mmCIF file with all atom_site columns, C-alpha atoms in Angstrom:
data_model
loop_
_atom_site.group_PDB
_atom_site.id
_atom_site.type_symbol
_atom_site.label_atom_id
_atom_site.label_alt_id
_atom_site.label_comp_id
_atom_site.label_asym_id
_atom_site.label_entity_id
_atom_site.label_seq_id
_atom_site.pdbx_PDB_ins_code
_atom_site.Cartn_x
_atom_site.Cartn_y
_atom_site.Cartn_z
_atom_site.occupancy
_atom_site.B_iso_or_equiv
_atom_site.pdbx_formal_charge
_atom_site.auth_seq_id
_atom_site.auth_comp_id
_atom_site.auth_asym_id
_atom_site.auth_atom_id
_atom_site.pdbx_PDB_model_num
ATOM 1   C CA . MET A 1 1   ? 73.079 -19.617 50.081 1.00 0.00 ? 1   MET A CA 1
ATOM 2   C CA . ALA A 1 2   ? 70.409 -22.729 49.792 1.00 0.00 ? 2   ALA A CA 1
ATOM 3   C CA . ARG A 1 3   ? 71.672 -26.261 50.801 1.00 0.00 ? 3   ARG A CA 1
ATOM 4   C CA . TYR A 1 4   ? 70.596 -29.972 49.428 1.00 0.00 ? 4   TYR A CA 1
ATOM 5   C CA . ASP A 1 5   ? 71.603 -32.872 50.416 1.00 0.00 ? 5   ASP A CA 1
ATOM 6   C CA . SER A 1 6   ? 71.126 -34.435 47.330 1.00 0.00 ? 6   SER A CA 1
ATOM 7   C CA . LEU A 1 7   ? 71.714 -33.132 43.341 1.00 0.00 ? 7   LEU A CA 1
ATOM 8   C CA . LEU A 1 8   ? 68.293 -34.994 42.856 1.00 0.00 ? 8   LEU A CA 1
ATOM 9   C CA . GLN A 1 9   ? 66.686 -31.516 45.202 1.00 0.00 ? 9   GLN A CA 1
ATOM 10  C CA . ALA A 1 10  ? 69.065 -29.051 43.451 1.00 0.00 ? 10  ALA A CA 1
ATOM 11  C CA . LEU A 1 11  ? 67.404 -29.703 40.175 1.00 0.00 ? 11  LEU A CA 1
ATOM 12  C CA . GLY A 1 12  ? 64.607 -27.153 38.841 1.00 0.00 ? 12  GLY A CA 1
ATOM 13  C CA . ASN A 1 13  ? 65.436 -24.176 41.495 1.00 0.00 ? 13  ASN A CA 1
ATOM 14  C CA . THR A 1 14  ? 66.596 -22.384 38.941 1.00 0.00 ? 14  THR A CA 1
ATOM 15  C CA . PRO A 1 15  ? 66.428 -18.987 40.267 1.00 0.00 ? 15  PRO A CA 1
ATOM 16  C CA . LEU A 1 16  ? 64.480 -16.700 38.065 1.00 0.00 ? 16  LEU A CA 1
ATOM 17  C CA . VAL A 1 17  ? 66.087 -13.263 37.455 1.00 0.00 ? 17  VAL A CA 1
ATOM 18  C CA . GLY A 1 18  ? 64.441 -9.786  35.897 1.00 0.00 ? 18  GLY A CA 1
ATOM 19  C CA . LEU A 1 19  ? 65.730 -7.928  33.323 1.00 0.00 ? 19  LEU A CA 1
ATOM 20  C CA . ARG A 1 20  ? 64.814 -4.176  34.087 1.00 0.00 ? 20  ARG A CA 1
ATOM 21  C CA . GLN A 1 21  ? 67.330 -3.055  31.283 1.00 0.00 ? 21  GLN A CA 1
ATOM 22  C CA . LEU A 1 22  ? 65.501 -5.189  28.583 1.00 0.00 ? 22  LEU A CA 1
ATOM 23  C CA . SER A 1 23  ? 61.977 -4.047  29.486 1.00 0.00 ? 23  SER A CA 1
ATOM 24  C CA . PRO A 1 24  ? 59.482 -2.036  27.692 1.00 0.00 ? 24  PRO A CA 1
ATOM 25  C CA . ARG A 1 25  ? 58.315 -0.811  30.866 1.00 0.00 ? 25  ARG A CA 1
ATOM 26  C CA . TRP A 1 26  ? 59.041 -2.092  33.581 1.00 0.00 ? 26  TRP A CA 1
ATOM 27  C CA . VAL A 1 27  ? 57.553 -0.456  35.903 1.00 0.00 ? 27  VAL A CA 1
ATOM 28  C CA . ASP A 1 28  ? 56.812 -0.235  40.223 1.00 0.00 ? 28  ASP A CA 1
ATOM 29  C CA . GLU A 1 29  ? 53.368 0.422   40.872 1.00 0.00 ? 29  GLU A CA 1
ATOM 30  C CA . ALA A 1 30  ? 51.075 -1.599  41.351 1.00 0.00 ? 30  ALA A CA 1
ATOM 31  C CA . ASP A 1 31  ? 48.263 0.313   39.568 1.00 0.00 ? 31  ASP A CA 1
ATOM 32  C CA . ALA A 1 32  ? 50.120 0.793   36.373 1.00 0.00 ? 32  ALA A CA 1
ATOM 33  C CA . ALA A 1 33  ? 50.714 -1.105  32.971 1.00 0.00 ? 33  ALA A CA 1
ATOM 34  C CA . HIS A 1 34  ? 54.165 -3.164  32.885 1.00 0.00 ? 34  HIS A CA 1
ATOM 35  C CA . VAL A 1 35  ? 55.637 -5.053  30.830 1.00 0.00 ? 35  VAL A CA 1
ATOM 36  C CA . ARG A 1 36  ? 58.678 -7.076  32.638 1.00 0.00 ? 36  ARG A CA 1
ATOM 37  C CA . LEU A 1 37  ? 61.159 -9.600  31.060 1.00 0.00 ? 37  LEU A CA 1
ATOM 38  C CA . TRP A 1 38  ? 62.628 -12.411 32.918 1.00 0.00 ? 38  TRP A CA 1
ATOM 39  C CA . ALA A 1 39  ? 65.236 -15.127 32.716 1.00 0.00 ? 39  ALA A CA 1
ATOM 40  C CA . LYS A 1 40  ? 65.149 -18.389 34.378 1.00 0.00 ? 40  LYS A CA 1
ATOM 41  C CA . LEU A 1 41  ? 69.022 -19.477 34.682 1.00 0.00 ? 41  LEU A CA 1
ATOM 42  C CA . GLU A 1 42  ? 67.987 -23.333 33.776 1.00 0.00 ? 42  GLU A CA 1
ATOM 43  C CA . ASP A 1 43  ? 72.419 -23.038 33.248 1.00 0.00 ? 43  ASP A CA 1
ATOM 44  C CA . ARG A 1 44  ? 72.210 -23.410 37.055 1.00 0.00 ? 44  ARG A CA 1
ATOM 45  C CA . ASN A 1 45  ? 70.247 -27.084 36.860 1.00 0.00 ? 45  ASN A CA 1
ATOM 46  C CA . PRO A 1 46  ? 72.898 -29.694 38.294 1.00 0.00 ? 46  PRO A CA 1
ATOM 47  C CA . THR A 1 47  ? 74.430 -30.209 34.347 1.00 0.00 ? 47  THR A CA 1
ATOM 48  C CA . GLY A 1 48  ? 74.406 -27.442 33.098 1.00 0.00 ? 48  GLY A CA 1
ATOM 49  C CA . SER A 1 49  ? 71.128 -28.477 31.379 1.00 0.00 ? 49  SER A CA 1
ATOM 50  C CA . ILE A 1 50  ? 67.359 -27.324 31.077 1.00 0.00 ? 50  ILE A CA 1
ATOM 51  C CA . LYS A 1 51  ? 66.745 -31.355 30.173 1.00 0.00 ? 51  LYS A CA 1
ATOM 52  C CA . ASP A 1 52  ? 67.661 -32.159 33.847 1.00 0.00 ? 52  ASP A CA 1
ATOM 53  C CA . ARG A 1 53  ? 64.136 -31.229 34.318 1.00 0.00 ? 53  ARG A CA 1
ATOM 54  C CA . PRO A 1 54  ? 62.462 -33.704 31.666 1.00 0.00 ? 54  PRO A CA 1
ATOM 55  C CA . ALA A 1 55  ? 65.104 -36.526 32.872 1.00 0.00 ? 55  ALA A CA 1
ATOM 56  C CA . LEU A 1 56  ? 63.915 -36.448 35.934 1.00 0.00 ? 56  LEU A CA 1
ATOM 57  C CA . ARG A 1 57  ? 59.978 -36.666 34.868 1.00 0.00 ? 57  ARG A CA 1
ATOM 58  C CA . MET A 1 58  ? 60.835 -39.089 32.373 1.00 0.00 ? 58  MET A CA 1
ATOM 59  C CA . ILE A 1 59  ? 62.108 -41.057 35.219 1.00 0.00 ? 59  ILE A CA 1
ATOM 60  C CA . GLU A 1 60  ? 59.865 -40.144 37.816 1.00 0.00 ? 60  GLU A CA 1
ATOM 61  C CA . GLN A 1 61  ? 56.705 -41.086 35.943 1.00 0.00 ? 61  GLN A CA 1
ATOM 62  C CA . ALA A 1 62  ? 57.900 -44.095 34.997 1.00 0.00 ? 62  ALA A CA 1
ATOM 63  C CA . GLU A 1 63  ? 58.444 -45.086 38.778 1.00 0.00 ? 63  GLU A CA 1
ATOM 64  C CA . GLN A 1 64  ? 54.706 -44.440 39.652 1.00 0.00 ? 64  GLN A CA 1
ATOM 65  C CA . ASP A 1 65  ? 53.190 -46.218 36.172 1.00 0.00 ? 65  ASP A CA 1
ATOM 66  C CA . GLY A 1 66  ? 54.969 -49.014 37.844 1.00 0.00 ? 66  GLY A CA 1
ATOM 67  C CA . ARG A 1 67  ? 57.940 -49.430 34.010 1.00 0.00 ? 67  ARG A CA 1
ATOM 68  C CA . LEU A 1 68  ? 60.454 -48.480 35.911 1.00 0.00 ? 68  LEU A CA 1
ATOM 69  C CA . SER A 1 69  ? 61.524 -50.913 39.228 1.00 0.00 ? 69  SER A CA 1
ATOM 70  C CA . PRO A 1 70  ? 64.655 -50.400 41.452 1.00 0.00 ? 70  PRO A CA 1
ATOM 71  C CA . GLY A 1 71  ? 68.219 -51.823 39.827 1.00 0.00 ? 71  GLY A CA 1
ATOM 72  C CA . ALA A 1 72  ? 66.846 -51.906 36.823 1.00 0.00 ? 72  ALA A CA 1
ATOM 73  C CA . THR A 1 73  ? 68.302 -50.709 32.854 1.00 0.00 ? 73  THR A CA 1
ATOM 74  C CA . ILE A 1 74  ? 67.446 -47.691 30.728 1.00 0.00 ? 74  ILE A CA 1
ATOM 75  C CA . ILE A 1 75  ? 68.089 -47.615 27.675 1.00 0.00 ? 75  ILE A CA 1
ATOM 76  C CA . GLU A 1 76  ? 67.929 -44.400 25.799 1.00 0.00 ? 76  GLU A CA 1
ATOM 77  C CA . PRO A 1 77  ? 69.482 -42.748 22.720 1.00 0.00 ? 77  PRO A CA 1
ATOM 78  C CA . THR A 1 78  ? 70.700 -39.780 23.138 1.00 0.00 ? 78  THR A CA 1
ATOM 79  C CA . SER A 1 79  ? 73.706 -37.592 21.245 1.00 0.00 ? 79  SER A CA 1
ATOM 80  C CA . GLY A 1 80  ? 72.756 -34.624 23.426 1.00 0.00 ? 80  GLY A CA 1
ATOM 81  C CA . ASN A 1 81  ? 71.752 -33.084 27.032 1.00 0.00 ? 81  ASN A CA 1
ATOM 82  C CA . THR A 1 82  ? 68.917 -35.395 27.299 1.00 0.00 ? 82  THR A CA 1
ATOM 83  C CA . GLY A 1 83  ? 71.001 -38.247 27.699 1.00 0.00 ? 83  GLY A CA 1
ATOM 84  C CA . ILE A 1 84  ? 73.665 -36.698 30.203 1.00 0.00 ? 84  ILE A CA 1
ATOM 85  C CA . SER A 1 85  ? 71.152 -35.656 32.557 1.00 0.00 ? 85  SER A CA 1
ATOM 86  C CA . LEU A 1 86  ? 69.175 -38.834 32.394 1.00 0.00 ? 86  LEU A CA 1
ATOM 87  C CA . ALA A 1 87  ? 72.333 -41.004 33.011 1.00 0.00 ? 87  ALA A CA 1
ATOM 88  C CA . MET A 1 88  ? 72.773 -37.619 36.431 1.00 0.00 ? 88  MET A CA 1
ATOM 89  C CA . ALA A 1 89  ? 69.182 -38.854 37.105 1.00 0.00 ? 89  ALA A CA 1
ATOM 90  C CA . ALA A 1 90  ? 69.374 -42.609 36.930 1.00 0.00 ? 90  ALA A CA 1
ATOM 91  C CA . ARG A 1 91  ? 72.674 -42.615 39.050 1.00 0.00 ? 91  ARG A CA 1
ATOM 92  C CA . LEU A 1 92  ? 71.713 -41.045 41.950 1.00 0.00 ? 92  LEU A CA 1
ATOM 93  C CA . LYS A 1 93  ? 68.276 -43.166 41.780 1.00 0.00 ? 93  LYS A CA 1
ATOM 94  C CA . GLY A 1 94  ? 70.445 -46.508 41.778 1.00 0.00 ? 94  GLY A CA 1
ATOM 95  C CA . TYR A 1 95  ? 69.075 -47.207 38.157 1.00 0.00 ? 95  TYR A CA 1
ATOM 96  C CA . ARG A 1 96  ? 71.472 -48.754 35.113 1.00 0.00 ? 96  ARG A CA 1
ATOM 97  C CA . LEU A 1 97  ? 72.032 -46.390 32.385 1.00 0.00 ? 97  LEU A CA 1
ATOM 98  C CA . ILE A 1 98  ? 72.593 -47.428 28.586 1.00 0.00 ? 98  ILE A CA 1
ATOM 99  C CA . CYS A 1 99  ? 73.754 -44.551 26.189 1.00 0.00 ? 99  CYS A CA 1
ATOM 100 C CA . VAL A 1 100 ? 73.702 -45.246 22.346 1.00 0.00 ? 100 VAL A CA 1
ATOM 101 C CA . LEU A 1 101 ? 75.304 -42.816 20.704 1.00 0.00 ? 101 LEU A CA 1
ATOM 102 C CA . PRO A 1 102 ? 76.253 -41.566 17.527 1.00 0.00 ? 102 PRO A CA 1
ATOM 103 C CA . GLU A 1 103 ? 80.204 -42.847 16.830 1.00 0.00 ? 103 GLU A CA 1
ATOM 104 C CA . ASN A 1 104 ? 81.050 -39.003 16.368 1.00 0.00 ? 104 ASN A CA 1
ATOM 105 C CA . THR A 1 105 ? 79.353 -38.215 19.919 1.00 0.00 ? 105 THR A CA 1
ATOM 106 C CA . SER A 1 106 ? 82.436 -35.880 21.055 1.00 0.00 ? 106 SER A CA 1
ATOM 107 C CA . VAL A 1 107 ? 84.723 -36.858 24.008 1.00 0.00 ? 107 VAL A CA 1
ATOM 108 C CA . GLU A 1 108 ? 84.040 -34.207 26.429 1.00 0.00 ? 108 GLU A CA 1
ATOM 109 C CA . ARG A 1 109 ? 79.987 -36.330 26.077 1.00 0.00 ? 109 ARG A CA 1
ATOM 110 C CA . ARG A 1 110 ? 80.933 -39.661 26.295 1.00 0.00 ? 110 ARG A CA 1
ATOM 111 C CA . GLN A 1 111 ? 83.250 -38.551 29.229 1.00 0.00 ? 111 GLN A CA 1
ATOM 112 C CA . LEU A 1 112 ? 80.085 -36.942 31.066 1.00 0.00 ? 112 LEU A CA 1
ATOM 113 C CA . LEU A 1 113 ? 78.439 -39.756 30.243 1.00 0.00 ? 113 LEU A CA 1
ATOM 114 C CA . GLU A 1 114 ? 80.795 -41.792 32.102 1.00 0.00 ? 114 GLU A CA 1
ATOM 115 C CA . LEU A 1 115 ? 81.257 -39.614 35.083 1.00 0.00 ? 115 LEU A CA 1
ATOM 116 C CA . TYR A 1 116 ? 77.411 -40.324 35.720 1.00 0.00 ? 116 TYR A CA 1
ATOM 117 C CA . GLY A 1 117 ? 78.310 -44.515 35.253 1.00 0.00 ? 117 GLY A CA 1
ATOM 118 C CA . ALA A 1 118 ? 76.717 -44.584 32.247 1.00 0.00 ? 118 ALA A CA 1
ATOM 119 C CA . ARG A 1 119 ? 77.636 -47.653 29.705 1.00 0.00 ? 119 ARG A CA 1
ATOM 120 C CA . ILE A 1 120 ? 77.997 -46.609 26.011 1.00 0.00 ? 120 ILE A CA 1
ATOM 121 C CA . ILE A 1 121 ? 77.174 -48.226 22.747 1.00 0.00 ? 121 ILE A CA 1
ATOM 122 C CA . PHE A 1 122 ? 77.931 -47.043 19.361 1.00 0.00 ? 122 PHE A CA 1
ATOM 123 C CA . SER A 1 123 ? 75.941 -46.679 16.506 1.00 0.00 ? 123 SER A CA 1
ATOM 124 C CA . PRO A 1 124 ? 76.769 -45.457 13.239 1.00 0.00 ? 124 PRO A CA 1
ATOM 125 C CA . ALA A 1 125 ? 77.209 -41.480 12.245 1.00 0.00 ? 125 ALA A CA 1
ATOM 126 C CA . GLU A 1 126 ? 76.235 -41.450 8.829  1.00 0.00 ? 126 GLU A CA 1
ATOM 127 C CA . GLY A 1 127 ? 73.598 -42.603 6.756  1.00 0.00 ? 127 GLY A CA 1
ATOM 128 C CA . ASP A 1 128 ? 69.481 -41.811 7.453  1.00 0.00 ? 128 ASP A CA 1
ATOM 129 C CA . PRO A 1 129 ? 69.238 -40.452 11.151 1.00 0.00 ? 129 PRO A CA 1
ATOM 130 C CA . MET A 1 130 ? 65.772 -42.921 11.226 1.00 0.00 ? 130 MET A CA 1
ATOM 131 C CA . GLN A 1 131 ? 68.416 -46.047 11.324 1.00 0.00 ? 131 GLN A CA 1
ATOM 132 C CA . ARG A 1 132 ? 71.320 -44.757 13.516 1.00 0.00 ? 132 ARG A CA 1
ATOM 133 C CA . TRP A 1 133 ? 69.795 -46.098 16.168 1.00 0.00 ? 133 TRP A CA 1
ATOM 134 C CA . PRO A 1 134 ? 69.421 -50.079 15.244 1.00 0.00 ? 134 PRO A CA 1
ATOM 135 C CA . ARG A 1 135 ? 68.938 -52.761 18.430 1.00 0.00 ? 135 ARG A CA 1
ATOM 136 C CA . PRO A 1 136 ? 72.916 -53.324 18.894 1.00 0.00 ? 136 PRO A CA 1
ATOM 137 C CA . LYS A 1 137 ? 73.479 -56.987 19.744 1.00 0.00 ? 137 LYS A CA 1
ATOM 138 C CA . SER A 1 138 ? 75.289 -56.272 22.726 1.00 0.00 ? 138 SER A CA 1
ATOM 139 C CA . LEU A 1 139 ? 71.652 -55.551 24.435 1.00 0.00 ? 139 LEU A CA 1
ATOM 140 C CA . PRO A 1 140 ? 69.883 -58.398 25.885 1.00 0.00 ? 140 PRO A CA 1
ATOM 141 C CA . PRO A 1 141 ? 66.445 -58.826 24.421 1.00 0.00 ? 141 PRO A CA 1
ATOM 142 C CA . PRO A 1 142 ? 63.688 -56.663 25.649 1.00 0.00 ? 142 PRO A CA 1
ATOM 143 C CA . THR A 1 143 ? 61.339 -58.583 28.458 1.00 0.00 ? 143 THR A CA 1
ATOM 144 C CA . ARG A 1 144 ? 57.693 -57.669 28.881 1.00 0.00 ? 144 ARG A CA 1
ATOM 145 C CA . ARG A 1 145 ? 56.056 -56.451 31.744 1.00 0.00 ? 145 ARG A CA 1
ATOM 146 C CA . GLY A 1 146 ? 52.688 -58.891 33.068 1.00 0.00 ? 146 GLY A CA 1
#
């Protein structure tokens, strides 16, 4: 069994499993025509979601581009797995995360976000989806990097 020093190291190292009985022609001979189906078990990521990979990649890309500095705060409008994955990655990389969630988000999702240290701000669940993510008054004004 693999051992990792951090959840971030475990992220993405999910198994690839051959689906022999579901494959049209799973042939072991090298010269035979074959069709092999494989399943990537992304539920084995630390948060149980395929979203762990893109969440970490977004943070790492922002770091590389100089748009995210140590101790910064990330703000994410979310209602699902991306927010939970971002919360895990942000926590492990030393960032604060504020998630803007619809007020009807499940208690379980809220608990997972809080477990990873995310601050939650609620937005209205009703109305036009494009208008649900207004800038909450409780957030500080945006700053520009020079």
